[in-house]
């Protein structure tokens, strides 16, 4: 099967009467330019045009196609150059203030750009022709000439640049808003390629002068808090300036100038003037701002030094021996809390700051050797029953943590430990501990800071407590005891010792004492009991004329009160004789009965008592409480006891130093005096002077542990 296709014949389109284009007249280029020039004037002046843009465009096209491209280009550029010259002349002769001038120039530039765009719309074909040849475009030629003319016309250029700087000054000094206008001017400068090399250089120079002048003026007339906020605001504004109207090619040089003159140049003055004030008033936000500003310029060193200087000065003022000891620990804890809050809130918990600050605390806190004693006393006050300190569990935990944090800083930890153990023992023995869990918590925290001796003594105390409870359970099972009777059986290590006092006990107590002695010696062969009455206490029931009372008293006070079952009046001398204790010991306890609850009275008034003083039972005694505690002095450490404890520690230190020296020399065999001192200071945990170490060295030489070198007196040798 086949398909038939018709054959189509192609026909040519013939237009009759069409001939070649005629040659343009000889004067076509000049005449055309005259018409174009006239139209350009009308176009740029926005007047009614004789010929429209389309006609102008076709004329330019025809000229280019006729080979007159260079001719028309030269004519156009000459026209534009003349136009630019005329504009510059008008700009030079303008009369008005800086704002009027910038407004006028802004309008001029807007008009100039629109005119260039209008010209390009007509000469687009010409612009394409020259760009095809790799030549500079019409707009670029005009802009380059404009740039050269602007820079060379100093009356315009200088006035323009100075005007821009004046607007920027007004923004900085008076917070006026010129950013939109400045943005347009900066874009113009950037387009003309005079922003970076001409304007920006001048801008940085003026910025430098401005902040150099302002830093001194503002700093001298404001407080540091306001000054810091002023810096923050300036930095923010300079950043906004870069973002809002400065070229994207701009660096942070203007910000650097703020940092240079407002921070770096007067860094020490800022710290000196404001650090103490900011810390004293707990200006946490301002301290944080100070820290962040100095961190921004890599100058945290002066902040650290200034902060530590204020901390040291304040700390030395707190621990000064001239201050009342009663409020010293409170003041230290409050100040330490303030410093820690500043570290956390304002200084980003800077590790370097924390380390150097710890060194500062150790330095000033150890100028007062009583801190360790006061820390131990404060800890005791918070751990015992009946304390005047009334804190919630959470507050108590915070308080104890604070005291232990101070303890960590003191060098005389051995003094603290000795007093702490005495007070711990009394809390256990007199049943004055507020909470067993709290005691364990404190012990756990102290273990981390104290050495093996502390842990060993603690273990001994705990063992004694546990064994004593076991002994009493056995004793009560084997003996009929008429009243609540408890004996603490202590090994003597870490416990208060005062075995010299031998009071005359009533038969009932003497009988129980003998029974327990027999019980214990049968249980523990070769062990001897020594009874300590100074830390014994009693609860006695009193049937008084005005009602019954329960009195908690020391054993010695109980013996005194029992004497008044038979008589109403006795002299202190007679009381001491009947109880079997010296006036120096018993007088203080009798005085407490007379002064505190007045169940007994004395003849004289005041806090003094003598042997001739007559002590009388108070028939009119009344008290609002049923249970009255009189033995409060028993749990308190007296000044004499504290002093004795310190002296004991000082004596023990001699042997610790001796042991340290021998251990060092045994390992080194030979060592110079200075090297031995250095190593000794590193080993011992307390402050000791070079003179004291030298005395111990001399002592060890006498005991033939060491010897001096025969040729060099400052060299020591270990004697095996």
XYZ file of C-alpha atoms in Angstrom:
720
model
C 0.000 0.000 0.000
C 1.462 3.357 -0.913
C 0.733 6.956 0.052
C 0.667 9.737 -2.495
C 2.261 13.009 -1.430
C 1.696 16.250 -3.304
C 4.774 18.151 -4.394
C 4.993 21.725 -3.055
C 6.938 24.352 -4.966
C 8.860 27.068 -2.958
C 8.096 30.656 -4.064
C 10.318 33.714 -3.360
C 8.842 36.921 -1.776
C 9.555 39.837 -4.060
C 9.077 43.459 -2.824
C 9.038 45.894 -5.697
C 10.549 49.367 -5.320
C 13.043 48.455 -2.463
C 16.561 49.827 -2.966
C 19.782 50.185 -0.827
C 19.755 52.675 2.079
C 20.947 56.090 1.100
C 24.314 57.374 2.296
C 23.976 59.815 5.294
C 24.906 63.415 4.586
C 28.477 64.522 5.212
C 27.541 66.669 8.202
C 25.295 63.937 9.690
C 27.439 63.330 12.797
C 27.714 66.997 13.778
C 24.081 67.748 13.139
C 23.001 64.653 15.000
C 25.152 65.566 18.013
C 23.689 69.081 18.075
C 20.238 67.584 18.266
C 21.340 65.047 20.882
C 23.075 67.732 22.953
C 19.957 69.865 22.971
C 17.830 66.874 23.915
C 20.293 65.902 26.678
C 19.987 69.358 28.225
C 16.214 69.031 28.140
C 16.366 65.484 29.520
C 18.660 66.409 32.422
C 16.785 69.596 33.261
C 13.473 67.737 33.155
C 11.997 70.245 30.636
C 9.756 69.448 27.647
C 11.767 67.597 25.034
C 11.612 68.440 21.316
C 12.589 64.906 20.412
C 11.682 61.902 22.542
C 14.019 59.330 24.003
C 13.221 56.869 21.247
C 14.350 59.341 18.616
C 17.541 60.001 20.581
C 18.197 56.276 20.901
C 17.767 55.730 17.139
C 20.056 58.640 16.408
C 22.791 57.175 18.633
C 22.245 53.807 16.955
C 22.579 55.330 13.519
C 25.757 57.165 14.465
C 27.338 53.986 15.771
C 26.350 52.035 12.652
C 27.768 54.853 10.530
C 31.208 54.406 12.156
C 30.966 57.475 14.389
C 31.203 55.578 17.678
C 34.367 57.318 18.902
C 33.081 60.694 17.759
C 29.844 60.450 19.650
C 31.617 58.985 22.713
C 34.033 61.909 22.878
C 31.223 64.414 22.479
C 29.127 62.750 25.170
C 31.946 62.575 27.714
C 32.872 66.204 27.063
C 29.249 67.099 27.701
C 29.155 65.104 30.938
C 32.481 66.532 32.140
C 31.153 70.027 31.559
C 27.987 69.107 33.437
C 30.032 67.772 36.389
C 32.207 70.910 36.398
C 29.140 73.091 36.535
C 27.723 71.047 39.410
C 30.976 71.354 41.354
C 30.953 75.118 40.860
C 27.433 75.322 42.252
C 28.394 73.083 45.200
C 31.400 75.288 45.936
C 29.331 78.444 46.104
C 26.562 77.051 48.319
C 25.910 79.079 51.459
C 24.414 77.300 54.489
C 25.192 75.335 57.624
C 26.492 71.786 57.684
C 23.037 70.197 57.758
C 21.826 72.295 54.820
C 24.980 71.520 52.895
C 24.720 67.766 53.434
C 21.020 67.880 52.513
C 21.856 69.803 49.368
C 24.702 67.462 48.454
C 22.498 64.445 49.080
C 19.939 65.890 46.648
C 22.669 66.725 44.137
C 24.019 63.188 44.173
C 20.571 61.719 43.774
C 19.956 64.007 40.811
C 23.361 63.166 39.314
C 22.725 59.421 39.496
C 19.288 59.807 37.903
C 20.770 61.917 35.107
C 23.471 59.344 34.418
C 20.813 56.635 34.292
C 18.761 58.754 31.867
C 21.819 59.303 29.677
C 22.578 55.588 29.663
C 19.012 54.802 28.617
C 19.565 56.862 25.469
C 23.190 55.902 24.829
C 22.711 52.228 25.653
C 23.787 51.102 22.165
C 26.941 53.192 22.373
C 27.687 51.844 25.878
C 27.314 48.295 24.585
C 29.650 48.983 21.658
C 32.518 50.274 23.814
C 32.112 47.576 26.448
C 32.277 44.958 23.689
C 35.697 46.342 22.838
C 36.738 45.970 26.486
C 36.719 49.703 27.162
C 35.409 51.490 30.270
C 31.670 52.057 30.384
C 30.097 55.510 30.113
C 28.985 55.458 33.770
C 32.434 54.469 35.001
C 34.066 57.196 32.900
C 31.695 59.757 34.379
C 32.179 58.488 37.925
C 35.954 58.484 37.576
C 35.929 62.076 36.377
C 33.467 62.972 39.141
C 35.831 61.423 41.691
C 38.843 63.330 40.381
C 36.904 66.577 40.225
C 35.464 66.116 43.713
C 38.850 65.433 45.311
C 40.515 68.310 43.451
C 37.730 70.729 44.391
C 38.762 71.150 48.013
C 35.949 73.583 48.765
C 33.472 70.804 48.027
C 35.406 67.743 49.171
C 36.590 69.128 52.497
C 33.180 70.561 53.272
C 31.532 67.256 52.409
C 33.896 65.102 54.488
C 33.848 67.521 57.406
C 30.087 67.657 57.205
C 29.845 63.873 57.350
C 32.192 63.845 60.348
C 30.056 66.512 62.003
C 26.945 64.368 61.593
C 28.780 61.371 63.053
C 29.951 63.547 65.956
C 26.352 64.596 66.599
C 25.335 60.949 66.628
C 28.072 60.141 69.142
C 27.819 63.170 71.384
C 24.158 64.130 71.170
C 22.487 60.891 70.072
C 21.042 62.479 66.927
C 19.925 60.127 64.160
C 21.480 60.713 60.721
C 21.983 57.116 59.673
C 19.832 57.168 56.498
C 21.492 60.291 55.170
C 24.946 59.048 56.133
C 24.235 55.706 54.501
C 23.544 57.431 51.157
C 26.697 59.556 51.398
C 28.832 56.535 52.294
C 27.415 54.587 49.337
C 28.364 57.526 47.112
C 31.912 57.604 48.497
C 32.203 53.873 48.061
C 30.939 54.026 44.496
C 33.496 56.701 43.695
C 36.275 54.582 45.250
C 37.212 57.274 47.739
C 35.712 55.603 50.826
C 38.575 53.409 51.994
C 41.646 55.438 51.079
C 40.195 58.899 51.651
C 37.141 59.022 53.896
C 37.673 55.981 56.138
C 41.204 57.028 57.040
C 39.906 60.447 58.082
C 37.000 58.815 59.932
C 39.375 56.677 62.035
C 41.588 59.687 62.813
C 38.582 61.675 64.037
C 37.297 58.661 65.971
C 40.659 58.375 67.699
C 40.628 62.061 68.677
C 37.034 61.907 69.884
C 37.414 58.938 72.223
C 40.804 60.081 73.480
C 39.204 63.336 74.575
C 35.963 61.819 75.845
C 37.582 59.105 77.972
C 39.224 61.578 80.331
C 36.222 63.901 80.434
C 33.655 61.184 81.156
C 35.862 59.240 83.574
C 36.627 62.290 85.699
C 32.977 63.343 85.960
C 31.149 60.044 86.529
C 31.276 57.119 88.897
C 32.657 53.838 87.620
C 29.239 52.191 87.256
C 28.039 54.937 84.915
C 31.375 54.949 83.110
C 31.180 51.215 82.396
C 27.647 51.554 81.057
C 28.852 54.450 78.923
C 31.565 52.224 77.405
C 29.023 49.490 76.758
C 26.757 51.979 75.004
C 29.610 53.420 72.924
C 30.706 49.985 71.765
C 27.147 49.117 70.844
C 26.740 52.351 68.880
C 30.008 51.859 66.998
C 28.932 48.337 66.044
C 25.588 49.707 64.865
C 27.429 52.406 62.934
C 29.361 49.761 61.016
C 26.179 47.780 60.387
C 23.958 50.759 59.509
C 25.959 52.948 57.169
C 29.673 52.270 57.073
C 30.946 50.089 54.268
C 30.978 46.326 54.672
C 34.684 46.571 53.912
C 35.189 48.548 57.140
C 37.145 46.823 59.852
C 36.489 47.143 63.593
C 39.047 49.959 63.891
C 36.478 52.366 65.316
C 35.605 49.786 67.986
C 39.321 49.367 68.648
C 39.561 53.100 69.317
C 36.759 52.899 71.885
C 38.509 49.990 73.572
C 41.895 51.718 73.417
C 40.946 55.033 74.993
C 37.934 54.082 77.100
C 39.411 50.875 78.564
C 43.042 50.054 77.840
C 44.543 53.505 78.319
C 42.976 54.009 81.763
C 42.521 50.381 82.839
C 44.426 50.802 86.099
C 42.499 53.983 86.942
C 39.161 52.236 86.355
C 40.146 49.391 88.669
C 41.616 51.702 91.295
C 38.593 54.004 91.315
C 35.798 51.495 91.125
C 36.695 47.976 92.242
C 36.355 48.566 95.985
C 33.132 50.513 95.538
C 31.573 47.857 93.306
C 32.519 45.027 95.674
C 31.403 46.884 98.813
C 28.002 47.636 97.295
C 27.667 44.171 95.691
C 27.192 45.675 92.224
C 27.132 42.282 90.531
C 25.897 43.497 87.148
C 28.488 46.267 87.050
C 31.256 43.859 88.074
C 30.138 41.492 85.327
C 30.177 44.348 82.822
C 33.660 45.339 84.020
C 34.837 41.743 83.621
C 33.321 41.333 80.134
C 34.714 44.653 78.868
C 38.222 43.859 80.078
C 37.922 40.313 78.748
C 37.002 41.762 75.351
C 40.341 43.611 75.250
C 42.356 40.707 76.718
C 43.100 42.612 79.925
C 41.667 40.425 82.679
C 44.998 40.632 84.500
C 44.314 44.088 86.021
C 40.810 42.964 87.025
C 42.215 39.915 88.814
C 44.908 41.964 90.569
C 42.493 44.742 91.539
C 39.874 42.310 92.812
C 42.390 40.404 94.915
C 43.785 43.660 96.277
C 40.354 44.727 97.554
C 39.666 41.246 98.938
C 42.976 41.295 100.790
C 42.437 44.796 102.215
C 38.912 43.932 103.329
C 40.013 40.586 104.740
C 42.877 42.116 106.716
C 40.415 44.613 108.149
C 38.087 41.811 109.247
C 40.763 39.627 110.873
C 42.570 42.522 112.537
C 43.348 41.669 116.198
C 41.818 45.020 117.160
C 38.344 43.818 116.127
C 35.914 42.054 118.444
C 36.333 38.292 118.102
C 32.597 37.670 118.560
C 31.637 38.926 115.125
C 34.793 37.893 113.295
C 33.622 34.535 111.917
C 30.263 36.005 110.887
C 32.036 38.818 109.064
C 34.385 36.375 107.327
C 31.550 34.090 106.247
C 29.488 36.997 104.938
C 32.462 38.357 103.025
C 33.363 34.912 101.661
C 29.796 34.404 100.469
C 29.925 37.793 98.757
C 33.208 36.896 97.032
C 31.854 33.516 95.885
C 28.709 35.138 94.480
C 30.860 37.636 92.583
C 32.981 34.774 91.223
C 29.916 32.862 90.043
C 27.730 35.725 88.857
C 30.205 38.307 87.607
C 33.482 36.526 86.833
C 32.249 33.363 85.052
C 33.842 31.185 87.753
C 37.189 31.993 86.151
C 39.609 29.242 87.268
C 42.609 31.572 87.329
C 40.693 34.134 89.406
C 39.563 31.455 91.858
C 43.062 30.089 92.333
C 44.718 33.463 92.939
C 41.852 34.522 95.203
C 42.335 31.385 97.286
C 45.987 32.354 97.745
C 44.905 35.818 98.902
C 42.469 34.353 101.449
C 45.162 32.052 102.799
C 47.528 34.997 103.084
C 45.315 37.357 105.087
C 43.433 34.765 107.128
C 46.670 33.366 108.535
C 47.747 36.769 109.844
C 45.429 36.051 112.781
C 46.352 32.797 114.513
C 43.051 32.808 116.429
C 40.998 32.009 113.329
C 41.436 28.258 113.785
C 40.276 28.542 117.416
C 37.293 30.708 116.474
C 36.305 28.322 113.656
C 36.323 25.393 116.084
C 34.248 27.351 118.625
C 31.740 28.443 116.001
C 31.401 24.880 114.748
C 30.796 23.694 118.304
C 28.178 26.387 118.870
C 26.248 25.166 115.838
C 26.522 21.452 116.677
C 25.479 21.434 120.324
C 22.029 21.439 121.896
C 20.708 24.561 123.536
C 22.756 26.832 121.302
C 21.716 30.456 120.979
C 22.089 30.029 117.225
C 18.659 29.256 115.760
C 19.001 28.074 112.183
C 16.950 25.859 109.907
C 18.511 22.583 108.750
C 19.416 24.110 105.398
C 20.872 27.255 106.987
C 22.823 25.113 109.441
C 24.283 23.044 106.608
C 25.334 26.218 104.790
C 26.855 27.626 107.981
C 28.878 24.487 108.650
C 30.090 24.364 105.040
C 31.183 27.977 105.414
C 33.156 27.283 108.597
C 34.850 24.274 107.004
C 35.733 26.382 103.968
C 37.510 28.798 106.330
C 39.182 25.883 108.109
C 40.606 24.714 104.776
C 42.427 28.034 104.477
C 44.117 28.134 107.894
C 47.634 26.815 108.314
C 47.197 25.947 111.991
C 44.882 23.023 111.295
C 46.401 21.148 114.227
C 45.078 23.798 116.654
C 41.609 23.533 115.121
C 41.700 19.742 115.329
C 42.764 19.751 118.988
C 39.986 22.125 120.055
C 37.448 20.396 117.808
C 38.196 17.050 119.479
C 37.819 18.530 122.958
C 34.467 20.021 122.030
C 33.348 16.865 120.216
C 34.189 14.855 123.331
C 32.177 17.194 125.543
C 29.195 17.072 123.204
C 29.251 13.286 123.373
C 29.912 13.025 127.115
C 27.405 15.680 128.166
C 24.778 14.571 125.646
C 24.843 17.982 124.015
C 25.146 16.937 120.384
C 22.317 18.363 118.305
C 22.274 15.508 115.778
C 24.315 12.336 115.271
C 23.808 12.599 111.501
C 25.048 16.167 111.532
C 28.141 15.152 113.498
C 28.877 12.405 110.960
C 28.413 14.851 108.096
C 30.934 17.268 109.623
C 33.413 14.474 110.304
C 33.178 13.281 106.695
C 33.923 16.788 105.434
C 36.831 17.247 107.835
C 38.397 13.905 106.920
C 39.073 15.184 103.421
C 41.189 18.028 104.822
C 42.835 16.422 107.846
C 45.544 13.836 108.026
C 45.863 10.299 109.350
C 46.238 11.492 112.958
C 42.809 13.114 112.836
C 41.187 9.973 111.458
C 42.963 7.790 114.023
C 41.831 9.949 116.955
C 38.328 10.026 115.552
C 38.285 6.252 115.298
C 39.393 5.971 118.941
C 36.621 8.286 120.106
C 33.973 6.417 118.141
C 35.206 3.068 119.467
C 35.065 4.364 123.055
C 31.494 5.571 122.555
C 30.381 2.239 121.121
C 32.149 0.161 123.807
C 30.784 2.379 126.594
C 27.225 1.734 125.458
C 27.902 -2.005 125.409
C 29.463 -1.951 128.899
C 26.473 -0.069 130.330
C 24.007 -2.556 128.866
C 25.887 -5.402 130.588
C 26.248 -3.456 133.847
C 22.530 -2.666 134.083
C 21.653 -6.298 133.421
C 23.892 -7.438 136.294
C 23.160 -4.657 138.830
C 20.092 -3.084 140.342
C 20.558 0.684 139.855
C 18.120 2.982 141.726
C 18.257 5.790 139.146
C 19.482 6.549 135.629
C 23.212 5.967 135.829
C 25.624 6.090 132.895
C 29.405 5.789 132.742
C 31.534 6.670 129.755
C 34.562 4.371 129.734
C 37.247 6.140 127.756
C 40.712 5.053 126.688
C 42.133 8.524 127.303
C 43.147 9.253 123.699
C 41.426 12.381 122.450
C 39.342 12.888 125.593
C 39.511 15.632 128.250
C 41.760 14.581 131.127
C 41.469 15.832 134.690
C 42.063 12.967 137.079
C 43.499 15.102 139.916
C 40.094 16.109 141.285
C 38.731 13.628 143.849
C 35.445 14.991 145.243
C 33.746 13.433 148.270
C 30.780 11.527 146.848
C 27.595 10.654 148.743
C 27.308 6.941 149.670
C 24.827 6.102 146.910
C 27.155 7.426 144.189
C 30.271 6.023 145.817
C 28.629 2.594 145.960
C 27.758 2.690 142.232
C 31.250 3.882 141.365
C 32.809 0.955 143.238
C 30.378 -1.519 141.628
C 31.254 -0.316 138.138
C 34.974 -0.436 138.910
C 34.669 -4.084 139.974
C 32.498 -4.870 136.926
C 34.986 -3.315 134.506
C 38.177 -4.731 136.029
C 36.619 -8.202 135.968
C 35.690 -7.677 132.339
C 38.935 -6.069 131.196
C 41.918 -7.567 132.999
C 44.950 -5.381 133.699
C 42.935 -2.186 133.053
C 42.724 0.551 135.691
C 39.900 3.095 135.887
C 40.510 6.766 136.729
C 37.347 8.752 137.428
C 36.967 12.226 135.887
C 34.431 14.274 137.830
C 35.007 17.537 135.954
C 32.981 16.408 132.938
C 30.286 14.520 134.856
C 26.790 15.936 135.168
C 23.548 15.144 136.980
C 19.859 15.796 136.720
C 18.434 16.286 140.209
C 14.832 16.694 141.301
C 14.300 19.560 143.765
C 11.266 19.849 146.037
C 11.245 23.603 146.613
C 8.852 25.811 148.612
C 7.452 27.395 145.449
C 7.231 24.231 143.366
C 9.283 21.314 142.119
C 12.076 21.804 139.597
C 14.448 19.618 137.587
C 18.010 20.955 137.551
C 20.736 19.923 135.116
C 24.009 20.602 136.922
C 27.612 19.459 137.029
C 28.509 16.696 139.456
C 30.332 19.281 141.581
C 27.279 21.566 141.630
C 25.076 18.617 142.593
C 27.359 17.853 145.552
C 27.070 21.498 146.652
C 23.265 21.552 146.366
C 22.930 18.300 148.333
C 24.653 20.004 151.301
C 21.689 22.396 151.593
C 19.295 19.539 152.346
C 20.432 19.874 155.984
C 21.498 23.547 156.353
C 20.433 26.871 154.883
C 23.752 28.729 155.015
C 27.388 27.722 154.554
C 30.586 29.618 153.837
C 32.339 28.878 150.568
C 35.346 27.596 152.508
C 33.124 25.134 154.389
C 31.441 24.022 151.150
C 34.829 23.322 149.548
C 35.901 21.411 152.637
C 32.765 19.238 152.665
C 32.906 18.563 148.892
C 36.669 18.016 148.884
C 37.548 20.430 146.080
C 39.716 23.594 146.042
C 38.119 27.051 145.992
C 39.701 27.785 142.604
C 37.708 24.934 141.047
C 34.486 24.939 143.051
C 34.150 28.721 143.449
C 33.375 29.190 139.754
C 30.646 26.530 139.826
C 29.045 27.902 142.997
C 29.112 31.380 141.480
C 27.235 30.078 138.456
C 24.443 28.702 140.666
C 24.193 32.038 142.475
C 24.320 34.182 139.333
C 22.377 32.167 136.779
C 19.314 30.737 138.516
C 19.810 32.126 142.065
C 18.664 28.981 143.836
C 21.595 29.867 146.102
C 22.552 33.421 146.976
C 25.760 35.052 148.145
C 26.298 38.039 150.388
C 28.151 40.309 148.009
C 27.028 41.541 144.638
C 29.050 41.213 141.487
C 30.857 38.405 139.707
C 33.563 37.865 142.317
C 33.452 35.292 145.135
C 35.857 34.528 148.019
C 36.266 31.855 150.661
C 34.630 33.884 153.449
C 31.516 34.471 151.368
C 28.348 33.079 152.965
C 26.178 31.039 150.614
C 22.467 30.761 151.494
C 19.610 28.663 150.126
C 16.995 30.930 148.493
C 13.631 30.087 150.114
C 11.840 32.395 147.673
C 13.318 30.830 144.533
C 10.976 30.818 141.533
C 11.522 30.126 137.843
C 9.151 30.070 134.886
C 10.682 26.829 133.543
C 10.389 23.419 135.129
C 13.674 22.151 133.697
C 16.596 24.480 134.366
C 20.061 23.986 132.856
C 22.836 25.332 135.068
C 25.885 23.423 133.782
C 26.321 25.504 130.607
C 29.860 26.451 131.625
C 30.774 22.786 131.650
C 30.477 22.465 127.896
C 32.187 25.773 127.142
C 35.909 25.950 126.663
C 37.436 28.404 129.125
C 40.249 30.713 128.080
C 42.615 28.716 130.262
C 41.549 25.426 128.640
C 41.955 26.876 125.160
C 45.373 28.263 126.047
C 46.437 24.931 127.502
C 45.295 23.172 124.340
C 47.231 25.603 122.150
C 50.361 25.209 124.285
C 50.038 21.451 123.993
C 49.772 21.721 120.210
C 52.779 24.040 120.080
C 54.751 21.518 122.096
C 53.687 18.692 119.770
C 54.756 20.769 116.779
C 58.356 20.593 117.935
C 58.319 16.824 117.577
C 56.546 17.053 114.217
C 59.264 19.395 112.953
C 61.955 17.101 114.373
C 60.418 14.119 112.605
C 60.154 16.061 109.338
C 63.812 17.125 109.483
C 65.018 13.605 110.269
C 62.857 12.142 107.482
C 64.229 14.653 104.959
C 67.846 14.154 105.996
C 67.521 10.385 106.048
C 66.378 10.491 102.438
C 68.876 13.136 101.254
C 71.819 12.256 103.513
C 73.340 15.735 102.980
C 71.574 19.051 102.497
C 72.283 22.783 102.719
C 70.580 24.891 105.377
C 68.379 26.786 102.880
C 67.343 23.595 101.067
C 66.475 21.898 104.356
C 64.365 24.892 105.406
C 62.525 24.878 102.075
C 61.684 21.172 102.231
C 60.660 21.428 105.867
C 58.245 24.287 105.104
C 56.694 22.172 102.340
C 56.109 19.179 104.623
C 54.653 20.677 107.813
C 50.999 21.775 107.721
C 51.364 24.803 109.990
C 53.197 28.116 109.977
C 56.691 27.950 111.376
C 59.504 30.481 111.205
C 63.024 29.846 109.979
C 64.279 30.675 113.484
C 62.140 27.918 115.011
C 63.350 25.380 112.447
C 66.939 26.396 113.123
C 66.415 25.752 116.861
C 65.133 22.250 116.087
C 68.130 21.599 113.828
C 70.460 22.637 116.653
C 68.569 20.319 118.994
C 68.931 17.393 116.573
C 72.649 18.101 116.245
C 72.927 17.932 120.042
C 71.064 14.617 119.992
C 73.448 13.395 117.266
C 70.856 12.880 114.542
C 72.681 15.424 112.354
C 76.138 16.933 112.104
C 77.588 19.994 110.424
C 80.092 19.701 107.632
C 83.615 20.412 108.866
C 84.419 22.768 105.991
C 81.012 24.330 105.283
C 78.918 25.302 108.310
C 75.661 25.620 106.336
C 75.818 22.012 105.133
C 74.271 19.235 107.247
C 74.850 15.476 107.153
C 72.596 12.726 108.458
C 74.171 10.482 111.098
C 73.242 6.827 110.622
